[in-house]
Short mmCIF file of C-alpha atoms in Angstrom, two decimals:
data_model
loop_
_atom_site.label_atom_id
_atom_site.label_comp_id
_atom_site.label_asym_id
_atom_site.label_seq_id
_atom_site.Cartn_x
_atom_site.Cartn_y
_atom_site.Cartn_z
CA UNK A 51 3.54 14.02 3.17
CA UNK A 52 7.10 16.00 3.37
CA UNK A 53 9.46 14.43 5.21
CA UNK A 54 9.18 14.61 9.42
CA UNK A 55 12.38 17.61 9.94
CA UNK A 56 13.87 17.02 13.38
CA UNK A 57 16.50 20.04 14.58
CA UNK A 58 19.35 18.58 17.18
CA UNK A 59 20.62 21.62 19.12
CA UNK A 60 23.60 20.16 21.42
CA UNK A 61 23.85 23.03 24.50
CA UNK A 62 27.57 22.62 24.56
CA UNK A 63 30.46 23.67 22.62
CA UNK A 64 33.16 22.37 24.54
CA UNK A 65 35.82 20.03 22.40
CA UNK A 66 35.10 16.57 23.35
CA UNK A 67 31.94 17.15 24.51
CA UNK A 68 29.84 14.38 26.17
CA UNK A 69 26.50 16.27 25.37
CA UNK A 70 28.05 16.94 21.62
CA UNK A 71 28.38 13.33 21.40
CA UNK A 72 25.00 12.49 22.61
CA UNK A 73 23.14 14.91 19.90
CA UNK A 74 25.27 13.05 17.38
CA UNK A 75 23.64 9.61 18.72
CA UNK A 76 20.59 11.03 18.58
CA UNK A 77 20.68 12.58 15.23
CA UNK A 78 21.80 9.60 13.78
CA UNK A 79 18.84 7.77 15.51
CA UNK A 80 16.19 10.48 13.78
CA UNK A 81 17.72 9.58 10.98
CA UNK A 82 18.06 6.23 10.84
CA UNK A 83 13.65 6.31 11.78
CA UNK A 84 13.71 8.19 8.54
CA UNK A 85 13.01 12.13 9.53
CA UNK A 86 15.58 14.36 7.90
CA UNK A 87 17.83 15.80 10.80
CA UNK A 88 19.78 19.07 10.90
CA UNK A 89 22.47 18.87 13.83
CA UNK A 90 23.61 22.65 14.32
CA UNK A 91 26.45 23.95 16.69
CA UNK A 92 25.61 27.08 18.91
CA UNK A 93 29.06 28.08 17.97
CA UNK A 94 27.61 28.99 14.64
CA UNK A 95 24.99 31.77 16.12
CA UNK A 96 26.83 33.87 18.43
CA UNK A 97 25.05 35.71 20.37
CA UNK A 98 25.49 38.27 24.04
CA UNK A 99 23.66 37.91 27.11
CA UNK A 100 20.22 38.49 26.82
CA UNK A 101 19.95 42.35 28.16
CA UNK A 102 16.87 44.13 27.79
CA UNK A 103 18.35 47.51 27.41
CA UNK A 104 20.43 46.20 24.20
CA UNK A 105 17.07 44.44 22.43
CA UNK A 106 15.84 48.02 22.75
CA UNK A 107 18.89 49.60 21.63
CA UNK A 108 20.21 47.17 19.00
CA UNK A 109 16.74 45.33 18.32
CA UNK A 110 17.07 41.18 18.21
CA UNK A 111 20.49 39.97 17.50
CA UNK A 112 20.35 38.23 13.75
CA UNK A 113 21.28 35.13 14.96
CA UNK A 114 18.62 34.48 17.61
CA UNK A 115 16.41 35.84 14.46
CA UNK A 116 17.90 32.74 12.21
CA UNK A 117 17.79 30.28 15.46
CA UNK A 118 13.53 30.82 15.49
CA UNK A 119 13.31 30.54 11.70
CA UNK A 120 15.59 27.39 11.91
CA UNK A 121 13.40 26.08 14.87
CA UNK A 122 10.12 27.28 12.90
CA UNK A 123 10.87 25.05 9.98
CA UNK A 124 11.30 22.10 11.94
CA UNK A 125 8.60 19.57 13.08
CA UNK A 126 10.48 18.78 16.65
CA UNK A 127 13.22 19.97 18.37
CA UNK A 128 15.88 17.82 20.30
CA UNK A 129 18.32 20.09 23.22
CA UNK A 130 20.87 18.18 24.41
CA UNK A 131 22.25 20.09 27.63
CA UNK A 132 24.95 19.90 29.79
CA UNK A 133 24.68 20.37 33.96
CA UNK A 134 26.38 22.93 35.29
CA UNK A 135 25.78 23.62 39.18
CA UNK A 136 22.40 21.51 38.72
CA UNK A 137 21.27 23.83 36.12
CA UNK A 138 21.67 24.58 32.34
CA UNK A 139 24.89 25.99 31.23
CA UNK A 140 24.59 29.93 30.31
CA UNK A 141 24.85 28.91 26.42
CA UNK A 142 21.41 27.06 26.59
CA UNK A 143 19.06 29.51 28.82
CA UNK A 144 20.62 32.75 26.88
CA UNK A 145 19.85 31.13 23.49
CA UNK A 146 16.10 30.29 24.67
CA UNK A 147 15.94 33.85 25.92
CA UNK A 148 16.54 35.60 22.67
CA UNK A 149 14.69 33.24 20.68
CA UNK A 150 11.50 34.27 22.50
CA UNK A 151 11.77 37.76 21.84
CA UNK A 152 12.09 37.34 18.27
CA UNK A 153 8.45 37.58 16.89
CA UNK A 154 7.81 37.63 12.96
CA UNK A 155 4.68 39.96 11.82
CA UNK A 156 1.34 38.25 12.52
CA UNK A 157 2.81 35.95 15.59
CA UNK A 158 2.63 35.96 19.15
CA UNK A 159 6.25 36.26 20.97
CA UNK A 160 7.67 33.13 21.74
CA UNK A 161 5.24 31.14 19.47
CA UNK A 162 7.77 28.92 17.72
CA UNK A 163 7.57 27.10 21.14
CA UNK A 164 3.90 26.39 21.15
CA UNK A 165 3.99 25.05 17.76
CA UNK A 166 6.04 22.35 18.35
CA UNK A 167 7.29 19.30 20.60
CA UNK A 168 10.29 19.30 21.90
CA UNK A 169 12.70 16.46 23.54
CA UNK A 170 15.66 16.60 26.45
CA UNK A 171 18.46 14.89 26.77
CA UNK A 172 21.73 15.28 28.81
CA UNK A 173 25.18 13.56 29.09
CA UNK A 174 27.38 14.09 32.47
CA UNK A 175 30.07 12.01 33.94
CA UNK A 176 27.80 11.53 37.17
CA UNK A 177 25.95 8.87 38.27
CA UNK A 178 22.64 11.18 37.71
CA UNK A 179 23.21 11.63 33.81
CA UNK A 180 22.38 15.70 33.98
CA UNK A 181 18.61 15.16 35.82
CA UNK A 182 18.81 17.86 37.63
CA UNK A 183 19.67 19.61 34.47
CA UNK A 184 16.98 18.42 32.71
CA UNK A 185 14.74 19.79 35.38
CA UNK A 186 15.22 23.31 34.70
CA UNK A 187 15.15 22.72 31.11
CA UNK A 188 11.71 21.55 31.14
CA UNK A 189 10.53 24.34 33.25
CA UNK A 190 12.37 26.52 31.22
CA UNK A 191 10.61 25.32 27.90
CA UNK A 192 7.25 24.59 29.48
CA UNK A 193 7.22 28.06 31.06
CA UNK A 194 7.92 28.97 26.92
CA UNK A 195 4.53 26.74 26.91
CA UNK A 196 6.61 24.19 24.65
CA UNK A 197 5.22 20.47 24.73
CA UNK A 198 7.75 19.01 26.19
CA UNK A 199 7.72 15.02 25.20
CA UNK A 200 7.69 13.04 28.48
CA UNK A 201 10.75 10.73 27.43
CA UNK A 202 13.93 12.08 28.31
CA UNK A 203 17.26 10.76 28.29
CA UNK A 204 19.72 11.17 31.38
CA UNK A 205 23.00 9.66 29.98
CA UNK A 206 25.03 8.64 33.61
CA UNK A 207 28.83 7.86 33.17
CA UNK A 208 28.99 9.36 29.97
CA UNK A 209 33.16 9.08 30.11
CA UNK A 210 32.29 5.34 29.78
CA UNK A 211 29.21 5.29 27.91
CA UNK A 212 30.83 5.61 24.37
CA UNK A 213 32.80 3.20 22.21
CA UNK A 214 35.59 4.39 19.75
CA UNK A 215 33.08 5.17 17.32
CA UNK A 216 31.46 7.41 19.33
CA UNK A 217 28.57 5.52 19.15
CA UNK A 218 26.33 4.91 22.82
CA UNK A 219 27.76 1.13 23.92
CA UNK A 220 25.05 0.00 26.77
CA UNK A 221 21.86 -1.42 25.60
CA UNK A 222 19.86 0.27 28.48
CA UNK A 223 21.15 3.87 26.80
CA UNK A 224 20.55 2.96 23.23
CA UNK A 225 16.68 1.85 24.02
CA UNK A 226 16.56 4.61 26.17
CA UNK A 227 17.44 7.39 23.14
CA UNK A 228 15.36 4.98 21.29
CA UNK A 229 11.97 5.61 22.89
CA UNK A 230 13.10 9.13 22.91
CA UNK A 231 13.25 9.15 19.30
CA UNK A 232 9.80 7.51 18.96
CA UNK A 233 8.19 9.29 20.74
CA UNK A 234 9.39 12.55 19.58
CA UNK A 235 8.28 11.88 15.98
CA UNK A 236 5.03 10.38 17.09
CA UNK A 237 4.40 13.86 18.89
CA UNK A 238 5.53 15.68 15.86
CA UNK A 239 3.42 13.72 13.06
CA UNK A 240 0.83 14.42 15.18
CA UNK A 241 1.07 18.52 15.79
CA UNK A 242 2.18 18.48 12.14
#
């Protein structure tokens, strides 16, 4: 069997970013349980708010055409979000909304979400990690009937939560993106 292929999409592009940081951790966790990870930047795949009248103008921007195949040819997919105003940031939601209205011959719209699992994470300087965040992403996703894995990870005090490595420095967060990691790739080897 092919190696498992994990895709870490951080939801943040901000220099210095806490999330950023966080999908680093958690790539280098896929990788260290042997999957072969592919950490991308949204900054890479521009893209303008999701407008109906423009898909049927302009058709599908390319990019949220190369974010599905990216997804598509992965076996699970980590999001690691920032909170804004107890929600997902702009960057995250508008990227999910394109990506579901990019459908390939022979394939249901928004399909890339049903055939595969997906994990949540979030990093905030607050003492609730980016929950409430992680709340909306779930709905988002699920309502994208994505299986979302129940483990998530809601990293509190994230200004403190990193040594000069940037490496996590608790032992409660580094078990906690742990089980994360397990059991995304035991829900991926098994919708494989």
């Amino acid at each position: 069997m092919s190696a498992l292929k994990i895709l870490v999409v951080p939801g943040s592009l901000r220099t210095g970013s806490h999330n950023a940081k966080l999908a680093m951790a958690a790539a280098h966790e896929f990788a260290q349980a042997g999957a072969d990870v592919t950490r991308i930047s949204l900054a890479d795949y521009p893209l303008p708010i999701y407008d109906g009248d423009l898909q049927a103008k302009s058709g599908v921007p390319k990019n949220a055409v190369n974010l599905k195949r990216m997804m598509g040819s992965h076996h699970g997919v980590v999001i690691v979000t920032p909170e804004y105003n107890s929600s997902v940031p702009p960057l995250v939601k508008n990227t999910i909304d394109w990506i579901t209205r990019v459908q390939d011959p022979h394939e249901a719209r928004g399909q890339v979400f049903r055939e595969k699992p997906f994990a949540i994470a979030a990093a905030s300087e607050g003492r609730l990690g980016g929950t409430r965040a992680l709340a909306a992403l779930r709905l988002i996703l699920s309502a994208c009937h994505a299986t979302v894995v129940p483990n998530q990870l809601a990293l509190s005090f994230a200004d403190q939560a990193y040594d000069d490595m940037d490496r996590l420095k608790k032992e409660a967060d580094i078990e906690a993106l742990k089980a994360l990691v397990r059991q995304l790739i035991e829900v991926s080897q098994h919708m494989m």
